[in-house]
mmCIF file with all atom_site columns, C-alpha atoms in Angstrom:
data_model
loop_
_atom_site.group_PDB
_atom_site.id
_atom_site.type_symbol
_atom_site.label_atom_id
_atom_site.label_alt_id
_atom_site.label_comp_id
_atom_site.label_asym_id
_atom_site.label_entity_id
_atom_site.label_seq_id
_atom_site.pdbx_PDB_ins_code
_atom_site.Cartn_x
_atom_site.Cartn_y
_atom_site.Cartn_z
_atom_site.occupancy
_atom_site.B_iso_or_equiv
_atom_site.pdbx_formal_charge
_atom_site.auth_seq_id
_atom_site.auth_comp_id
_atom_site.auth_asym_id
_atom_site.auth_atom_id
_atom_site.pdbx_PDB_model_num
ATOM 1   C CA . UNK A 1 1   ? -109.525 45.204 -171.315 1.00 38.00 ? 1   UNK A CA 1
ATOM 2   C CA . UNK A 1 2   ? -107.798 42.386 -173.194 1.00 64.00 ? 2   UNK A CA 1
ATOM 3   C CA . UNK A 1 3   ? -104.055 42.933 -173.597 1.00 78.00 ? 3   UNK A CA 1
ATOM 4   C CA . UNK A 1 4   ? -101.800 40.773 -175.755 1.00 87.00 ? 4   UNK A CA 1
ATOM 5   C CA . UNK A 1 5   ? -98.951  38.841 -174.240 1.00 93.00 ? 5   UNK A CA 1
ATOM 6   C CA . UNK A 1 6   ? -95.418  39.856 -175.124 1.00 94.00 ? 6   UNK A CA 1
ATOM 7   C CA . UNK A 1 7   ? -93.201  37.233 -176.777 1.00 95.00 ? 7   UNK A CA 1
ATOM 8   C CA . UNK A 1 8   ? -91.572  35.368 -173.898 1.00 94.00 ? 8   UNK A CA 1
ATOM 9   C CA . UNK A 1 9   ? -94.534  35.763 -171.486 1.00 94.00 ? 9   UNK A CA 1
ATOM 10  C CA . UNK A 1 10  ? -96.406  32.766 -170.097 1.00 96.00 ? 10  UNK A CA 1
ATOM 11  C CA . UNK A 1 11  ? -100.211 32.675 -170.331 1.00 94.00 ? 11  UNK A CA 1
ATOM 12  C CA . UNK A 1 12  ? -102.100 30.467 -167.876 1.00 94.00 ? 12  UNK A CA 1
ATOM 13  C CA . UNK A 1 13  ? -105.496 29.058 -168.823 1.00 90.00 ? 13  UNK A CA 1
ATOM 14  C CA . UNK A 1 14  ? -108.195 29.389 -166.173 1.00 87.00 ? 14  UNK A CA 1
ATOM 15  C CA . UNK A 1 15  ? -110.356 26.699 -167.791 1.00 89.00 ? 15  UNK A CA 1
ATOM 16  C CA . UNK A 1 16  ? -107.476 24.166 -167.787 1.00 90.00 ? 16  UNK A CA 1
ATOM 17  C CA . UNK A 1 17  ? -105.914 24.350 -164.333 1.00 90.00 ? 17  UNK A CA 1
ATOM 18  C CA . UNK A 1 18  ? -102.139 24.131 -164.405 1.00 94.00 ? 18  UNK A CA 1
ATOM 19  C CA . UNK A 1 19  ? -101.659 24.529 -168.165 1.00 96.00 ? 19  UNK A CA 1
ATOM 20  C CA . UNK A 1 20  ? -99.743  27.476 -169.482 1.00 96.00 ? 20  UNK A CA 1
ATOM 21  C CA . UNK A 1 21  ? -98.451  28.474 -172.910 1.00 97.00 ? 21  UNK A CA 1
ATOM 22  C CA . UNK A 1 22  ? -95.833  30.852 -174.231 1.00 97.00 ? 22  UNK A CA 1
ATOM 23  C CA . UNK A 1 23  ? -94.497  31.968 -177.580 1.00 97.00 ? 23  UNK A CA 1
ATOM 24  C CA . UNK A 1 24  ? -90.744  32.491 -177.419 1.00 96.00 ? 24  UNK A CA 1
ATOM 25  C CA . UNK A 1 25  ? -87.435  32.502 -179.271 1.00 93.00 ? 25  UNK A CA 1
ATOM 26  C CA . UNK A 1 26  ? -88.618  34.661 -182.121 1.00 96.00 ? 26  UNK A CA 1
ATOM 27  C CA . UNK A 1 27  ? -85.492  34.928 -184.281 1.00 96.00 ? 27  UNK A CA 1
ATOM 28  C CA . UNK A 1 28  ? -84.345  35.104 -187.871 1.00 96.00 ? 28  UNK A CA 1
ATOM 29  C CA . UNK A 1 29  ? -83.302  31.596 -188.900 1.00 96.00 ? 29  UNK A CA 1
ATOM 30  C CA . UNK A 1 30  ? -83.190  29.424 -192.011 1.00 96.00 ? 30  UNK A CA 1
ATOM 31  C CA . UNK A 1 31  ? -85.251  26.199 -191.994 1.00 96.00 ? 31  UNK A CA 1
ATOM 32  C CA . UNK A 1 32  ? -83.386  22.908 -191.487 1.00 94.00 ? 32  UNK A CA 1
ATOM 33  C CA . UNK A 1 33  ? -84.743  21.140 -194.600 1.00 93.00 ? 33  UNK A CA 1
ATOM 34  C CA . UNK A 1 34  ? -84.217  24.019 -197.004 1.00 94.00 ? 34  UNK A CA 1
ATOM 35  C CA . UNK A 1 35  ? -86.364  26.901 -198.171 1.00 95.00 ? 35  UNK A CA 1
ATOM 36  C CA . UNK A 1 36  ? -89.796  26.407 -199.705 1.00 95.00 ? 36  UNK A CA 1
ATOM 37  C CA . UNK A 1 37  ? -90.032  27.672 -203.302 1.00 95.00 ? 37  UNK A CA 1
ATOM 38  C CA . UNK A 1 38  ? -93.112  29.738 -202.329 1.00 95.00 ? 38  UNK A CA 1
ATOM 39  C CA . UNK A 1 39  ? -90.951  31.771 -199.904 1.00 95.00 ? 39  UNK A CA 1
ATOM 40  C CA . UNK A 1 40  ? -88.599  33.077 -202.585 1.00 95.00 ? 40  UNK A CA 1
ATOM 41  C CA . UNK A 1 41  ? -87.445  36.598 -201.750 1.00 96.00 ? 41  UNK A CA 1
ATOM 42  C CA . UNK A 1 42  ? -88.812  36.385 -198.178 1.00 97.00 ? 42  UNK A CA 1
ATOM 43  C CA . UNK A 1 43  ? -86.852  36.295 -194.919 1.00 97.00 ? 43  UNK A CA 1
ATOM 44  C CA . UNK A 1 44  ? -87.324  33.212 -192.763 1.00 98.00 ? 44  UNK A CA 1
ATOM 45  C CA . UNK A 1 45  ? -87.818  33.326 -189.018 1.00 98.00 ? 45  UNK A CA 1
ATOM 46  C CA . UNK A 1 46  ? -88.398  30.734 -186.330 1.00 97.00 ? 46  UNK A CA 1
ATOM 47  C CA . UNK A 1 47  ? -90.508  30.771 -183.195 1.00 97.00 ? 47  UNK A CA 1
ATOM 48  C CA . UNK A 1 48  ? -91.372  28.258 -180.525 1.00 98.00 ? 48  UNK A CA 1
ATOM 49  C CA . UNK A 1 49  ? -94.682  27.641 -178.750 1.00 98.00 ? 49  UNK A CA 1
ATOM 50  C CA . UNK A 1 50  ? -94.281  25.771 -175.457 1.00 98.00 ? 50  UNK A CA 1
ATOM 51  C CA . UNK A 1 51  ? -97.090  24.166 -173.462 1.00 97.00 ? 51  UNK A CA 1
ATOM 52  C CA . UNK A 1 52  ? -96.269  23.369 -169.830 1.00 97.00 ? 52  UNK A CA 1
ATOM 53  C CA . UNK A 1 53  ? -98.335  21.330 -167.390 1.00 97.00 ? 53  UNK A CA 1
ATOM 54  C CA . UNK A 1 54  ? -98.069  22.501 -163.792 1.00 96.00 ? 54  UNK A CA 1
ATOM 55  C CA . UNK A 1 55  ? -101.293 20.727 -162.818 1.00 93.00 ? 55  UNK A CA 1
ATOM 56  C CA . UNK A 1 56  ? -101.902 17.412 -161.046 1.00 93.00 ? 56  UNK A CA 1
ATOM 57  C CA . UNK A 1 57  ? -103.113 15.316 -164.024 1.00 93.00 ? 57  UNK A CA 1
ATOM 58  C CA . UNK A 1 58  ? -102.050 14.821 -167.623 1.00 94.00 ? 58  UNK A CA 1
ATOM 59  C CA . UNK A 1 59  ? -103.646 16.532 -170.618 1.00 95.00 ? 59  UNK A CA 1
ATOM 60  C CA . UNK A 1 60  ? -103.631 15.626 -174.294 1.00 97.00 ? 60  UNK A CA 1
ATOM 61  C CA . UNK A 1 61  ? -102.409 18.621 -176.297 1.00 96.00 ? 61  UNK A CA 1
ATOM 62  C CA . UNK A 1 62  ? -103.032 19.494 -179.935 1.00 97.00 ? 62  UNK A CA 1
ATOM 63  C CA . UNK A 1 63  ? -101.304 22.469 -181.535 1.00 96.00 ? 63  UNK A CA 1
ATOM 64  C CA . UNK A 1 64  ? -101.381 22.041 -185.286 1.00 93.00 ? 64  UNK A CA 1
ATOM 65  C CA . UNK A 1 65  ? -101.247 24.140 -188.443 1.00 87.00 ? 65  UNK A CA 1
ATOM 66  C CA . UNK A 1 66  ? -104.738 25.696 -188.283 1.00 90.00 ? 66  UNK A CA 1
ATOM 67  C CA . UNK A 1 67  ? -104.416 26.636 -184.603 1.00 96.00 ? 67  UNK A CA 1
ATOM 68  C CA . UNK A 1 68  ? -101.573 29.122 -185.074 1.00 96.00 ? 68  UNK A CA 1
ATOM 69  C CA . UNK A 1 69  ? -101.884 32.351 -187.055 1.00 97.00 ? 69  UNK A CA 1
ATOM 70  C CA . UNK A 1 70  ? -98.826  34.538 -187.662 1.00 97.00 ? 70  UNK A CA 1
ATOM 71  C CA . UNK A 1 71  ? -99.281  38.146 -188.803 1.00 97.00 ? 71  UNK A CA 1
ATOM 72  C CA . UNK A 1 72  ? -96.478  40.567 -189.644 1.00 97.00 ? 72  UNK A CA 1
ATOM 73  C CA . UNK A 1 73  ? -96.013  44.289 -190.172 1.00 95.00 ? 73  UNK A CA 1
ATOM 74  C CA . UNK A 1 74  ? -98.190  47.245 -189.270 1.00 93.00 ? 74  UNK A CA 1
ATOM 75  C CA . UNK A 1 75  ? -100.981 46.041 -191.579 1.00 95.00 ? 75  UNK A CA 1
ATOM 76  C CA . UNK A 1 76  ? -101.094 42.546 -190.046 1.00 95.00 ? 76  UNK A CA 1
ATOM 77  C CA . UNK A 1 77  ? -100.485 40.649 -193.253 1.00 97.00 ? 77  UNK A CA 1
ATOM 78  C CA . UNK A 1 78  ? -100.295 36.876 -193.036 1.00 97.00 ? 78  UNK A CA 1
ATOM 79  C CA . UNK A 1 79  ? -96.806  35.401 -192.846 1.00 97.00 ? 79  UNK A CA 1
ATOM 80  C CA . UNK A 1 80  ? -95.906  32.387 -194.961 1.00 97.00 ? 80  UNK A CA 1
ATOM 81  C CA . UNK A 1 81  ? -95.989  29.350 -192.626 1.00 97.00 ? 81  UNK A CA 1
ATOM 82  C CA . UNK A 1 82  ? -93.624  26.622 -193.797 1.00 97.00 ? 82  UNK A CA 1
ATOM 83  C CA . UNK A 1 83  ? -95.512  23.553 -192.550 1.00 93.00 ? 83  UNK A CA 1
ATOM 84  C CA . UNK A 1 84  ? -92.967  21.181 -194.122 1.00 94.00 ? 84  UNK A CA 1
ATOM 85  C CA . UNK A 1 85  ? -90.174  22.455 -191.855 1.00 97.00 ? 85  UNK A CA 1
ATOM 86  C CA . UNK A 1 86  ? -92.354  23.145 -188.802 1.00 97.00 ? 86  UNK A CA 1
ATOM 87  C CA . UNK A 1 87  ? -92.890  20.678 -185.972 1.00 97.00 ? 87  UNK A CA 1
ATOM 88  C CA . UNK A 1 88  ? -96.393  20.744 -184.465 1.00 97.00 ? 88  UNK A CA 1
ATOM 89  C CA . UNK A 1 89  ? -97.839  19.070 -181.364 1.00 97.00 ? 89  UNK A CA 1
ATOM 90  C CA . UNK A 1 90  ? -100.329 16.424 -182.459 1.00 95.00 ? 90  UNK A CA 1
ATOM 91  C CA . UNK A 1 91  ? -102.118 14.562 -179.670 1.00 95.00 ? 91  UNK A CA 1
ATOM 92  C CA . UNK A 1 92  ? -99.282  14.581 -177.127 1.00 97.00 ? 92  UNK A CA 1
ATOM 93  C CA . UNK A 1 93  ? -99.921  13.691 -173.459 1.00 97.00 ? 93  UNK A CA 1
ATOM 94  C CA . UNK A 1 94  ? -98.272  16.337 -171.289 1.00 97.00 ? 94  UNK A CA 1
ATOM 95  C CA . UNK A 1 95  ? -97.845  14.965 -167.783 1.00 97.00 ? 95  UNK A CA 1
ATOM 96  C CA . UNK A 1 96  ? -97.325  17.079 -164.644 1.00 96.00 ? 96  UNK A CA 1
ATOM 97  C CA . UNK A 1 97  ? -94.094  19.092 -164.638 1.00 96.00 ? 97  UNK A CA 1
ATOM 98  C CA . UNK A 1 98  ? -93.498  18.337 -168.328 1.00 97.00 ? 98  UNK A CA 1
ATOM 99  C CA . UNK A 1 99  ? -93.458  20.472 -171.467 1.00 97.00 ? 99  UNK A CA 1
ATOM 100 C CA . UNK A 1 100 ? -94.100  20.057 -175.178 1.00 98.00 ? 100 UNK A CA 1
ATOM 101 C CA . UNK A 1 101 ? -92.774  22.548 -177.747 1.00 98.00 ? 101 UNK A CA 1
ATOM 102 C CA . UNK A 1 102 ? -93.847  23.272 -181.310 1.00 98.00 ? 102 UNK A CA 1
ATOM 103 C CA . UNK A 1 103 ? -91.152  24.772 -183.562 1.00 98.00 ? 103 UNK A CA 1
ATOM 104 C CA . UNK A 1 104 ? -92.502  26.905 -186.387 1.00 97.00 ? 104 UNK A CA 1
ATOM 105 C CA . UNK A 1 105 ? -90.756  28.314 -189.438 1.00 98.00 ? 105 UNK A CA 1
ATOM 106 C CA . UNK A 1 106 ? -92.384  31.223 -191.230 1.00 97.00 ? 106 UNK A CA 1
ATOM 107 C CA . UNK A 1 107 ? -91.299  33.870 -193.726 1.00 98.00 ? 107 UNK A CA 1
ATOM 108 C CA . UNK A 1 108 ? -92.177  37.398 -194.748 1.00 97.00 ? 108 UNK A CA 1
ATOM 109 C CA . UNK A 1 109 ? -90.684  40.601 -196.151 1.00 97.00 ? 109 UNK A CA 1
ATOM 110 C CA . UNK A 1 110 ? -87.735  41.636 -193.964 1.00 95.00 ? 110 UNK A CA 1
ATOM 111 C CA . UNK A 1 111 ? -89.111  45.166 -193.448 1.00 95.00 ? 111 UNK A CA 1
ATOM 112 C CA . UNK A 1 112 ? -92.317  43.734 -191.902 1.00 96.00 ? 112 UNK A CA 1
ATOM 113 C CA . UNK A 1 113 ? -90.576  41.482 -189.356 1.00 97.00 ? 113 UNK A CA 1
ATOM 114 C CA . UNK A 1 114 ? -90.095  44.227 -186.767 1.00 95.00 ? 114 UNK A CA 1
ATOM 115 C CA . UNK A 1 115 ? -93.705  43.554 -185.741 1.00 96.00 ? 115 UNK A CA 1
ATOM 116 C CA . UNK A 1 116 ? -94.855  39.950 -185.448 1.00 96.00 ? 116 UNK A CA 1
ATOM 117 C CA . UNK A 1 117 ? -98.168  38.882 -183.901 1.00 97.00 ? 117 UNK A CA 1
ATOM 118 C CA . UNK A 1 118 ? -98.797  35.224 -183.116 1.00 97.00 ? 118 UNK A CA 1
ATOM 119 C CA . UNK A 1 119 ? -102.290 34.007 -182.256 1.00 97.00 ? 119 UNK A CA 1
ATOM 120 C CA . UNK A 1 120 ? -102.603 30.566 -180.665 1.00 97.00 ? 120 UNK A CA 1
ATOM 121 C CA . UNK A 1 121 ? -105.703 28.476 -179.992 1.00 96.00 ? 121 UNK A CA 1
ATOM 122 C CA . UNK A 1 122 ? -104.744 25.400 -177.986 1.00 95.00 ? 122 UNK A CA 1
ATOM 123 C CA . UNK A 1 123 ? -106.866 22.237 -177.998 1.00 96.00 ? 123 UNK A CA 1
ATOM 124 C CA . UNK A 1 124 ? -106.767 20.357 -174.703 1.00 96.00 ? 124 UNK A CA 1
ATOM 125 C CA . UNK A 1 125 ? -108.461 16.938 -174.324 1.00 94.00 ? 125 UNK A CA 1
ATOM 126 C CA . UNK A 1 126 ? -110.725 17.764 -177.313 1.00 90.00 ? 126 UNK A CA 1
ATOM 127 C CA . UNK A 1 127 ? -111.775 21.121 -175.746 1.00 94.00 ? 127 UNK A CA 1
ATOM 128 C CA . UNK A 1 128 ? -110.809 24.380 -177.428 1.00 94.00 ? 128 UNK A CA 1
ATOM 129 C CA . UNK A 1 129 ? -109.142 26.987 -175.227 1.00 93.00 ? 129 UNK A CA 1
ATOM 130 C CA . UNK A 1 130 ? -109.589 30.711 -175.882 1.00 92.00 ? 130 UNK A CA 1
ATOM 131 C CA . UNK A 1 131 ? -107.417 32.305 -178.556 1.00 94.00 ? 131 UNK A CA 1
ATOM 132 C CA . UNK A 1 132 ? -104.476 34.273 -177.159 1.00 95.00 ? 132 UNK A CA 1
ATOM 133 C CA . UNK A 1 133 ? -102.128 36.724 -178.819 1.00 96.00 ? 133 UNK A CA 1
ATOM 134 C CA . UNK A 1 134 ? -98.389  37.318 -178.393 1.00 96.00 ? 134 UNK A CA 1
ATOM 135 C CA . UNK A 1 135 ? -96.613  40.265 -179.948 1.00 95.00 ? 135 UNK A CA 1
ATOM 136 C CA . UNK A 1 136 ? -92.924  40.863 -180.610 1.00 95.00 ? 136 UNK A CA 1
ATOM 137 C CA . UNK A 1 137 ? -90.513  41.371 -183.457 1.00 94.00 ? 137 UNK A CA 1
ATOM 138 C CA . UNK A 1 138 ? -87.320  40.113 -185.015 1.00 92.00 ? 138 UNK A CA 1
ATOM 139 C CA . UNK A 1 139 ? -84.319  41.831 -183.460 1.00 76.00 ? 139 UNK A CA 1
ATOM 140 C CA . UNK A 1 140 ? -86.126  42.654 -180.209 1.00 59.00 ? 140 UNK A CA 1
ATOM 141 C CA . UNK A 1 141 ? -85.319  41.016 -176.900 1.00 52.00 ? 141 UNK A CA 1
ATOM 142 C CA . UNK A 1 142 ? -87.972  38.765 -175.368 1.00 51.00 ? 142 UNK A CA 1
ATOM 143 C CA . UNK A 1 143 ? -90.265  40.864 -173.258 1.00 49.00 ? 143 UNK A CA 1
ATOM 144 C CA . UNK A 1 144 ? -89.859  43.956 -175.474 1.00 48.00 ? 144 UNK A CA 1
ATOM 145 C CA . UNK A 1 145 ? -92.735  45.469 -177.425 1.00 47.00 ? 145 UNK A CA 1
ATOM 146 C CA . UNK A 1 146 ? -92.067  46.716 -180.970 1.00 45.00 ? 146 UNK A CA 1
ATOM 147 C CA . UNK A 1 147 ? -91.407  50.456 -181.253 1.00 45.00 ? 147 UNK A CA 1
ATOM 148 C CA . UNK A 1 148 ? -94.553  51.016 -183.331 1.00 45.00 ? 148 UNK A CA 1
ATOM 149 C CA . UNK A 1 149 ? -96.611  48.606 -181.242 1.00 47.00 ? 149 UNK A CA 1
ATOM 150 C CA . UNK A 1 150 ? -99.396  49.201 -178.779 1.00 47.00 ? 150 UNK A CA 1
ATOM 151 C CA . UNK A 1 151 ? -97.267  48.909 -175.644 1.00 49.00 ? 151 UNK A CA 1
ATOM 152 C CA . UNK A 1 152 ? -98.393  50.416 -172.362 1.00 50.00 ? 152 UNK A CA 1
ATOM 153 C CA . UNK A 1 153 ? -95.389  52.759 -172.184 1.00 54.00 ? 153 UNK A CA 1
ATOM 154 C CA . UNK A 1 154 ? -95.988  54.282 -175.617 1.00 58.00 ? 154 UNK A CA 1
ATOM 155 C CA . UNK A 1 155 ? -99.690  54.746 -174.830 1.00 59.00 ? 155 UNK A CA 1
ATOM 156 C CA . UNK A 1 156 ? -98.849  56.369 -171.493 1.00 57.00 ? 156 UNK A CA 1
ATOM 157 C CA . UNK A 1 157 ? -96.375  58.669 -173.264 1.00 59.00 ? 157 UNK A CA 1
ATOM 158 C CA . UNK A 1 158 ? -99.030  59.677 -175.827 1.00 63.00 ? 158 UNK A CA 1
ATOM 159 C CA . UNK A 1 159 ? -101.579 60.427 -173.087 1.00 63.00 ? 159 UNK A CA 1
ATOM 160 C CA . UNK A 1 160 ? -99.016  62.399 -171.089 1.00 62.00 ? 160 UNK A CA 1
ATOM 161 C CA . UNK A 1 161 ? -98.081  64.494 -174.149 1.00 65.00 ? 161 UNK A CA 1
ATOM 162 C CA . UNK A 1 162 ? -101.752 65.115 -174.948 1.00 66.00 ? 162 UNK A CA 1
ATOM 163 C CA . UNK A 1 163 ? -102.520 66.235 -171.394 1.00 65.00 ? 163 UNK A CA 1
ATOM 164 C CA . UNK A 1 164 ? -99.445  68.488 -171.337 1.00 65.00 ? 164 UNK A CA 1
ATOM 165 C CA . UNK A 1 165 ? -100.497 70.087 -174.643 1.00 68.00 ? 165 UNK A CA 1
ATOM 166 C CA . UNK A 1 166 ? -104.036 70.635 -173.311 1.00 63.00 ? 166 UNK A CA 1
ATOM 167 C CA . UNK A 1 167 ? -102.712 72.201 -170.107 1.00 62.00 ? 167 UNK A CA 1
ATOM 168 C CA . UNK A 1 168 ? -100.417 74.526 -172.043 1.00 60.00 ? 168 UNK A CA 1
ATOM 169 C CA . UNK A 1 169 ? -103.317 75.676 -174.259 1.00 58.00 ? 169 UNK A CA 1
ATOM 170 C CA . UNK A 1 170 ? -105.443 76.504 -171.181 1.00 55.00 ? 170 UNK A CA 1
ATOM 171 C CA . UNK A 1 171 ? -102.698 78.565 -169.485 1.00 51.00 ? 171 UNK A CA 1
ATOM 172 C CA . UNK A 1 172 ? -101.991 80.814 -172.487 1.00 46.00 ? 172 UNK A CA 1
#
């Protein structure tokens, strides 16, 4: 079963030996060049997507606007991506033991920022890697899953409660 990564986790690509990606530093932050007029009334946040090469050869990396999708809130509404303030990776050669980082600024209603999903589809040497998902939220520590999210612990707790309720019904 496919499970999303948690913000801060590394994901290694099997089809591109040595390359790994992570979404990290999800935090509320104002953009450096000022707010976009289209984001009026929304809360800005920043996240970073880092590509690291632990392989033997270099790879040319592309991580641009259309390759990153940011969804917020329980309904998965699209966040406003401020491409003017964001810094993408456009055709960068990542050599062994080196990294390249994209810095993205997005905005959404403050109430929806407790759950943020980031989907990334990396392009490596003109080949498309599989899409991967990271989940987190503003105000959560890296590695934490949002309280309303689909984390393993909350699912285990729900199953445990269900089984306990079923057992209690059968003993009465």
